[in-house]
mmCIF file of C-alpha atoms in Angstrom:
data_model
loop_
_atom_site.group_PDB
_atom_site.id
_atom_site.type_symbol
_atom_site.label_atom_id
_atom_site.label_comp_id
_atom_site.label_asym_id
_atom_site.label_seq_id
_atom_site.Cartn_x
_atom_site.Cartn_y
_atom_site.Cartn_z
ATOM 1 C CA GLY A 12 -5.150 -17.974 -15.628
ATOM 2 C CA GLN A 13 -4.857 -15.243 -13.071
ATOM 3 C CA GLN A 14 -3.400 -11.986 -14.397
ATOM 4 C CA VAL A 15 -2.216 -9.010 -12.388
ATOM 5 C CA MET A 16 -1.784 -5.700 -14.166
ATOM 6 C CA GLN A 17 0.047 -2.725 -12.771
ATOM 7 C CA ILE A 18 0.118 0.906 -13.869
ATOM 8 C CA PRO A 19 1.936 3.071 -14.615
ATOM 9 C CA GLN A 20 4.975 1.208 -15.915
ATOM 10 C CA TYR A 21 7.255 4.164 -15.208
ATOM 11 C CA GLN A 22 6.910 7.240 -13.024
ATOM 12 C CA HIS A 23 9.328 10.121 -12.675
ATOM 13 C CA VAL A 24 8.673 12.534 -9.800
ATOM 14 C CA GLN A 25 10.455 15.461 -8.255
ATOM 15 C CA GLU A 26 11.638 14.807 -4.714
ATOM 16 C CA GLY A 27 8.856 15.789 -2.334
ATOM 17 C CA GLU A 28 6.038 14.964 -4.756
ATOM 18 C CA ASP A 29 3.608 12.138 -4.134
ATOM 19 C CA PHE A 30 3.529 8.838 -6.039
ATOM 20 C CA THR A 31 0.831 6.225 -6.576
ATOM 21 C CA THR A 32 0.898 2.851 -8.310
ATOM 22 C CA TYR A 33 -2.208 0.802 -9.057
ATOM 23 C CA CYS A 34 -2.698 -2.925 -9.297
ATOM 24 C CA ASN A 35 -5.648 -4.784 -10.853
ATOM 25 C CA SER A 36 -6.352 -8.483 -10.899
ATOM 26 C CA SER A 37 -8.467 -10.403 -13.383
ATOM 27 C CA THR A 38 -9.799 -12.548 -10.525
ATOM 28 C CA THR A 39 -10.692 -12.076 -6.864
ATOM 29 C CA LEU A 40 -7.644 -12.355 -4.650
ATOM 30 C CA SER A 41 -7.305 -13.964 -1.241
ATOM 31 C CA ASN A 42 -4.524 -11.543 -0.393
ATOM 32 C CA ILE A 43 -2.157 -9.106 -2.019
ATOM 33 C CA GLN A 44 1.459 -8.441 -1.210
ATOM 34 C CA TRP A 45 3.712 -5.527 -2.144
ATOM 35 C CA TYR A 46 7.443 -5.755 -2.811
ATOM 36 C CA LYS A 47 10.169 -3.232 -3.601
ATOM 37 C CA GLN A 48 13.143 -4.041 -5.793
ATOM 38 C CA ARG A 49 16.056 -1.648 -5.879
ATOM 39 C CA PRO A 50 18.106 -1.456 -9.108
ATOM 40 C CA GLY A 51 20.306 -4.555 -9.282
ATOM 41 C CA GLY A 52 18.644 -6.024 -6.216
ATOM 42 C CA HIS A 53 15.988 -8.545 -5.367
ATOM 43 C CA PRO A 54 12.363 -8.051 -4.302
ATOM 44 C CA VAL A 55 11.927 -7.144 -0.645
ATOM 45 C CA PHE A 56 8.616 -7.685 1.103
ATOM 46 C CA LEU A 57 6.804 -4.524 2.177
ATOM 47 C CA ILE A 58 3.345 -5.580 3.327
ATOM 48 C CA GLN A 59 0.467 -8.024 2.954
ATOM 49 C CA LEU A 60 -3.227 -7.077 2.801
ATOM 50 C CA VAL A 61 -5.898 -9.679 3.419
ATOM 51 C CA LYS A 62 -9.225 -8.033 4.226
ATOM 52 C CA SER A 63 -11.618 -6.324 1.840
ATOM 53 C CA GLY A 64 -11.177 -2.543 2.050
ATOM 54 C CA GLU A 65 -8.081 -2.849 4.222
ATOM 55 C CA VAL A 66 -5.786 0.162 4.565
ATOM 56 C CA LYS A 67 -2.329 -0.074 6.099
ATOM 57 C CA LYS A 68 0.307 2.581 6.621
ATOM 58 C CA GLN A 69 4.063 2.376 6.962
ATOM 59 C CA LYS A 70 5.435 5.859 7.623
ATOM 60 C CA ARG A 71 4.994 7.668 4.268
ATOM 61 C CA LEU A 72 3.582 4.583 2.493
ATOM 62 C CA THR A 73 -0.163 3.862 2.385
ATOM 63 C CA PHE A 74 -1.479 0.564 1.020
ATOM 64 C CA GLN A 75 -5.102 -0.139 0.121
ATOM 65 C CA PHE A 76 -6.959 -3.308 -0.835
ATOM 66 C CA GLY A 77 -10.170 -2.789 -2.777
ATOM 67 C CA GLU A 78 -13.612 -3.737 -1.513
ATOM 68 C CA ALA A 79 -13.951 -6.394 -4.212
ATOM 69 C CA LYS A 80 -10.440 -7.704 -3.477
ATOM 70 C CA LYS A 81 -9.476 -7.286 -7.126
ATOM 71 C CA ASN A 82 -7.428 -4.106 -6.915
ATOM 72 C CA SER A 83 -4.880 -2.433 -4.716
ATOM 73 C CA SER A 84 -2.792 0.713 -4.558
ATOM 74 C CA LEU A 85 0.403 1.971 -3.004
ATOM 75 C CA HIS A 86 0.738 5.682 -2.292
ATOM 76 C CA ILE A 87 3.968 7.345 -1.198
ATOM 77 C CA THR A 88 3.717 10.810 0.313
ATOM 78 C CA ALA A 89 6.575 13.279 -0.186
ATOM 79 C CA THR A 90 8.932 10.981 -2.053
ATOM 80 C CA GLN A 91 12.601 10.818 -1.170
ATOM 81 C CA THR A 92 15.554 9.637 -3.236
ATOM 82 C CA THR A 93 15.639 6.488 -1.095
ATOM 83 C CA ASP A 94 12.229 5.535 -2.540
ATOM 84 C CA VAL A 95 13.805 4.842 -5.948
ATOM 85 C CA GLY A 96 13.136 1.333 -7.218
ATOM 86 C CA THR A 97 10.493 -0.847 -8.798
ATOM 87 C CA TYR A 98 7.353 -1.562 -6.816
ATOM 88 C CA PHE A 99 5.549 -4.834 -7.462
ATOM 89 C CA CYS A 100 2.190 -6.040 -6.321
ATOM 90 C CA ALA A 101 1.682 -9.784 -6.105
ATOM 91 C CA GLY A 102 -1.639 -11.503 -5.624
ATOM 92 C CA SER A 103 -2.751 -14.984 -4.800
ATOM 93 C CA GLY A 104 -6.102 -16.520 -5.528
ATOM 94 C CA SER A 105 -7.177 -20.120 -5.733
ATOM 95 C CA ALA A 106 -3.821 -21.238 -7.158
ATOM 96 C CA ARG A 107 -1.028 -21.999 -4.731
ATOM 97 C CA GLN A 108 1.213 -19.300 -6.096
ATOM 98 C CA LEU A 109 1.892 -15.599 -6.182
ATOM 99 C CA THR A 110 1.257 -13.779 -9.440
ATOM 100 C CA PHE A 111 3.352 -10.644 -9.740
ATOM 101 C CA GLY A 112 2.429 -7.538 -11.649
ATOM 102 C CA SER A 113 4.919 -6.087 -14.104
ATOM 103 C CA GLY A 114 5.911 -3.386 -11.629
ATOM 104 C CA THR A 115 6.125 0.403 -11.549
ATOM 105 C CA GLN A 116 9.615 1.809 -11.838
ATOM 106 C CA LEU A 117 9.917 4.942 -9.713
ATOM 107 C CA THR A 118 12.565 7.564 -10.381
ATOM 108 C CA VAL A 119 12.912 10.416 -7.902
ATOM 109 C CA LEU A 120 14.674 13.516 -9.199
ATOM 110 C CA PRO A 121 16.545 15.531 -6.542
ATOM 111 C CA GLU B 11 19.341 -9.409 4.704
ATOM 112 C CA THR B 12 16.823 -12.216 4.250
ATOM 113 C CA GLY B 13 19.172 -15.065 5.120
ATOM 114 C CA VAL B 14 18.478 -16.661 1.741
ATOM 115 C CA THR B 15 21.546 -17.289 -0.396
ATOM 116 C CA GLN B 16 21.910 -18.351 -4.008
ATOM 117 C CA SER B 17 24.784 -19.603 -6.123
ATOM 118 C CA PRO B 18 26.270 -18.866 -8.480
ATOM 119 C CA THR B 19 25.744 -15.129 -8.837
ATOM 120 C CA HIS B 20 26.217 -15.138 -12.588
ATOM 121 C CA LEU B 21 26.350 -17.915 -15.149
ATOM 122 C CA ILE B 22 26.870 -18.066 -18.899
ATOM 123 C CA LYS B 23 25.741 -21.128 -20.837
ATOM 124 C CA THR B 24 25.168 -21.991 -24.475
ATOM 125 C CA ARG B 25 21.939 -23.115 -26.057
ATOM 126 C CA GLY B 26 21.191 -26.792 -25.459
ATOM 127 C CA GLN B 27 23.236 -27.080 -22.281
ATOM 128 C CA GLN B 28 21.912 -27.921 -18.830
ATOM 129 C CA VAL B 29 22.231 -25.779 -15.712
ATOM 130 C CA THR B 30 21.750 -26.252 -11.967
ATOM 131 C CA LEU B 31 21.110 -23.288 -9.717
ATOM 132 C CA ARG B 32 21.274 -23.551 -5.935
ATOM 133 C CA CYS B 33 19.480 -21.890 -3.071
ATOM 134 C CA SER B 34 19.835 -22.048 0.693
ATOM 135 C CA SER B 35 16.709 -21.031 2.569
ATOM 136 C CA GLN B 36 16.348 -19.525 5.992
ATOM 137 C CA SER B 37 16.515 -22.143 8.698
ATOM 138 C CA GLY B 38 13.036 -23.343 9.556
ATOM 139 C CA HIS B 39 11.491 -22.255 6.253
ATOM 140 C CA ASN B 40 9.995 -25.415 4.816
ATOM 141 C CA THR B 41 8.658 -23.864 1.616
ATOM 142 C CA VAL B 42 10.779 -22.688 -1.286
ATOM 143 C CA SER B 43 9.565 -21.126 -4.507
ATOM 144 C CA TRP B 44 11.501 -20.400 -7.664
ATOM 145 C CA TYR B 45 10.832 -17.460 -9.959
ATOM 146 C CA GLN B 46 12.109 -16.329 -13.334
ATOM 147 C CA GLN B 47 12.460 -12.572 -13.807
ATOM 148 C CA ALA B 48 13.112 -11.335 -17.323
ATOM 149 C CA LEU B 49 14.512 -7.842 -17.743
ATOM 150 C CA GLY B 50 11.875 -5.206 -17.031
ATOM 151 C CA GLN B 51 9.283 -7.749 -15.901
ATOM 152 C CA GLY B 52 7.911 -9.013 -12.631
ATOM 153 C CA PRO B 53 8.992 -12.385 -11.243
ATOM 154 C CA GLN B 54 7.140 -15.329 -12.802
ATOM 155 C CA PHE B 55 6.381 -18.331 -10.624
ATOM 156 C CA ILE B 56 8.117 -21.517 -11.790
ATOM 157 C CA PHE B 57 7.277 -23.956 -9.003
ATOM 158 C CA GLN B 58 7.144 -24.441 -5.269
ATOM 159 C CA TYR B 59 8.420 -27.161 -2.941
ATOM 160 C CA TYR B 60 7.086 -27.961 0.483
ATOM 161 C CA ARG B 61 8.803 -30.547 2.646
ATOM 162 C CA GLU B 62 10.743 -31.876 -0.365
ATOM 163 C CA GLU B 63 7.711 -32.352 -2.621
ATOM 164 C CA GLU B 64 6.586 -30.152 -5.490
ATOM 165 C CA ASN B 65 3.171 -28.757 -4.603
ATOM 166 C CA GLY B 66 2.597 -26.030 -7.141
ATOM 167 C CA ARG B 67 3.785 -25.240 -10.642
ATOM 168 C CA GLY B 68 3.483 -22.273 -12.958
ATOM 169 C CA ASN B 69 3.356 -22.247 -16.732
ATOM 170 C CA PHE B 70 6.842 -23.642 -17.345
ATOM 171 C CA PRO B 71 7.755 -26.749 -19.387
ATOM 172 C CA PRO B 72 9.011 -29.996 -17.789
ATOM 173 C CA ARG B 73 12.612 -29.179 -18.663
ATOM 174 C CA PHE B 74 12.434 -26.932 -15.593
ATOM 175 C CA SER B 75 12.709 -29.209 -12.582
ATOM 176 C CA GLY B 76 13.693 -28.902 -8.973
ATOM 177 C CA LEU B 77 14.689 -30.571 -5.769
ATOM 178 C CA GLN B 78 14.392 -29.594 -2.139
ATOM 179 C CA PHE B 79 16.562 -31.170 0.544
ATOM 180 C CA PRO B 80 16.011 -31.635 4.285
ATOM 181 C CA ASN B 81 18.779 -29.144 5.133
ATOM 182 C CA TYR B 82 16.766 -26.186 3.690
ATOM 183 C CA SER B 83 18.712 -26.174 0.432
ATOM 184 C CA SER B 84 17.148 -26.559 -2.999
ATOM 185 C CA GLU B 85 18.016 -26.714 -6.664
ATOM 186 C CA LEU B 86 16.532 -25.530 -9.927
ATOM 187 C CA ASN B 87 17.556 -27.560 -12.973
ATOM 188 C CA VAL B 88 16.963 -26.427 -16.522
ATOM 189 C CA ASN B 89 17.633 -28.798 -19.406
ATOM 190 C CA ALA B 90 18.055 -27.996 -23.102
ATOM 191 C CA LEU B 91 18.617 -24.301 -22.488
ATOM 192 C CA GLU B 92 17.031 -21.847 -24.901
ATOM 193 C CA LEU B 93 17.948 -18.226 -25.554
ATOM 194 C CA ASP B 94 14.715 -17.086 -23.872
ATOM 195 C CA ASP B 95 15.824 -18.730 -20.629
ATOM 196 C CA SER B 96 18.197 -15.801 -20.099
ATOM 197 C CA ALA B 97 16.885 -14.115 -16.951
ATOM 198 C CA LEU B 98 17.384 -13.535 -13.248
ATOM 199 C CA TYR B 99 16.366 -16.644 -11.304
ATOM 200 C CA LEU B 100 15.154 -15.986 -7.802
ATOM 201 C CA CYS B 101 14.418 -18.383 -5.023
ATOM 202 C CA ALA B 102 12.205 -17.357 -2.152
ATOM 203 C CA SER B 103 11.633 -19.162 1.095
ATOM 204 C CA SER B 104 8.647 -18.867 3.352
ATOM 205 C CA LEU B 105 7.748 -20.097 6.756
ATOM 206 C CA GLN B 106 4.302 -21.471 6.855
ATOM 207 C CA SER B 107 2.074 -24.029 5.394
ATOM 208 C CA GLY B 108 3.370 -24.668 1.894
ATOM 209 C CA PHE B 109 0.979 -22.149 0.401
ATOM 210 C CA ALA B 110 3.409 -19.556 -0.917
ATOM 211 C CA GLY B 111 0.576 -17.389 -2.099
ATOM 212 C CA GLY B 112 -0.301 -16.630 1.460
ATOM 213 C CA ASP B 113 3.152 -16.290 2.970
ATOM 214 C CA THR B 114 5.741 -13.541 2.997
ATOM 215 C CA GLN B 115 8.371 -14.455 0.443
ATOM 216 C CA TYR B 116 11.996 -13.933 1.502
ATOM 217 C CA PHE B 117 13.943 -13.621 -1.708
ATOM 218 C CA GLY B 118 17.561 -14.474 -2.302
ATOM 219 C CA PRO B 119 19.828 -12.220 -4.380
ATOM 220 C CA GLY B 120 19.263 -14.267 -7.529
ATOM 221 C CA THR B 121 21.361 -15.928 -10.204
ATOM 222 C CA ARG B 122 21.755 -14.051 -13.480
ATOM 223 C CA LEU B 123 21.728 -16.659 -16.274
ATOM 224 C CA THR B 124 22.803 -15.733 -19.782
ATOM 225 C CA VAL B 125 22.221 -18.222 -22.586
ATOM 226 C CA LEU B 126 24.238 -17.623 -25.761
#
């Protein structure tokens, strides 16, 4: 079945440093979504990418979808303490479901 | 807030018991998906309902079953609980065509189930 792998599992950064998490799928994806889950909270939708090579920005967050539609990344510029949480990618392929990665837990040290 | 609610917030059961978890979707969202999230893991897709019919299922045994009702509410039922069923159970509603993989998922706050 479809597998989605995410690295790193944990990332500690100093406030103001950049952060990147990477997502790789075992199969070609029709789209990829990114979610953020704060400690004790539930996943909250950030963005969806559909096109090969697509790049989208939301303020300090930059999302990319690979040319082969099998990988994606999320980059945060100049992290802030409000960025703390776990970031999940979730991809869908031929199956009628979203497959989530295991997430990257981001800690931002003040 | 997503407008998706779940009850109860927390639940403790013993092995072998049965449990029913409830979800109320956003009005107009005709697709609901249920996920199991173990500690430190990403949500795992259990199944999906579209217009009251199951139309997608993940790798979960038949003792996990569900219902969706016309009033945008739904249920997840788990029979013969096992210790490994301890997890956060999330429902997520979406707006479009019954293909949750292509829709934004609006998650509820979850039900934390502990099986002793």
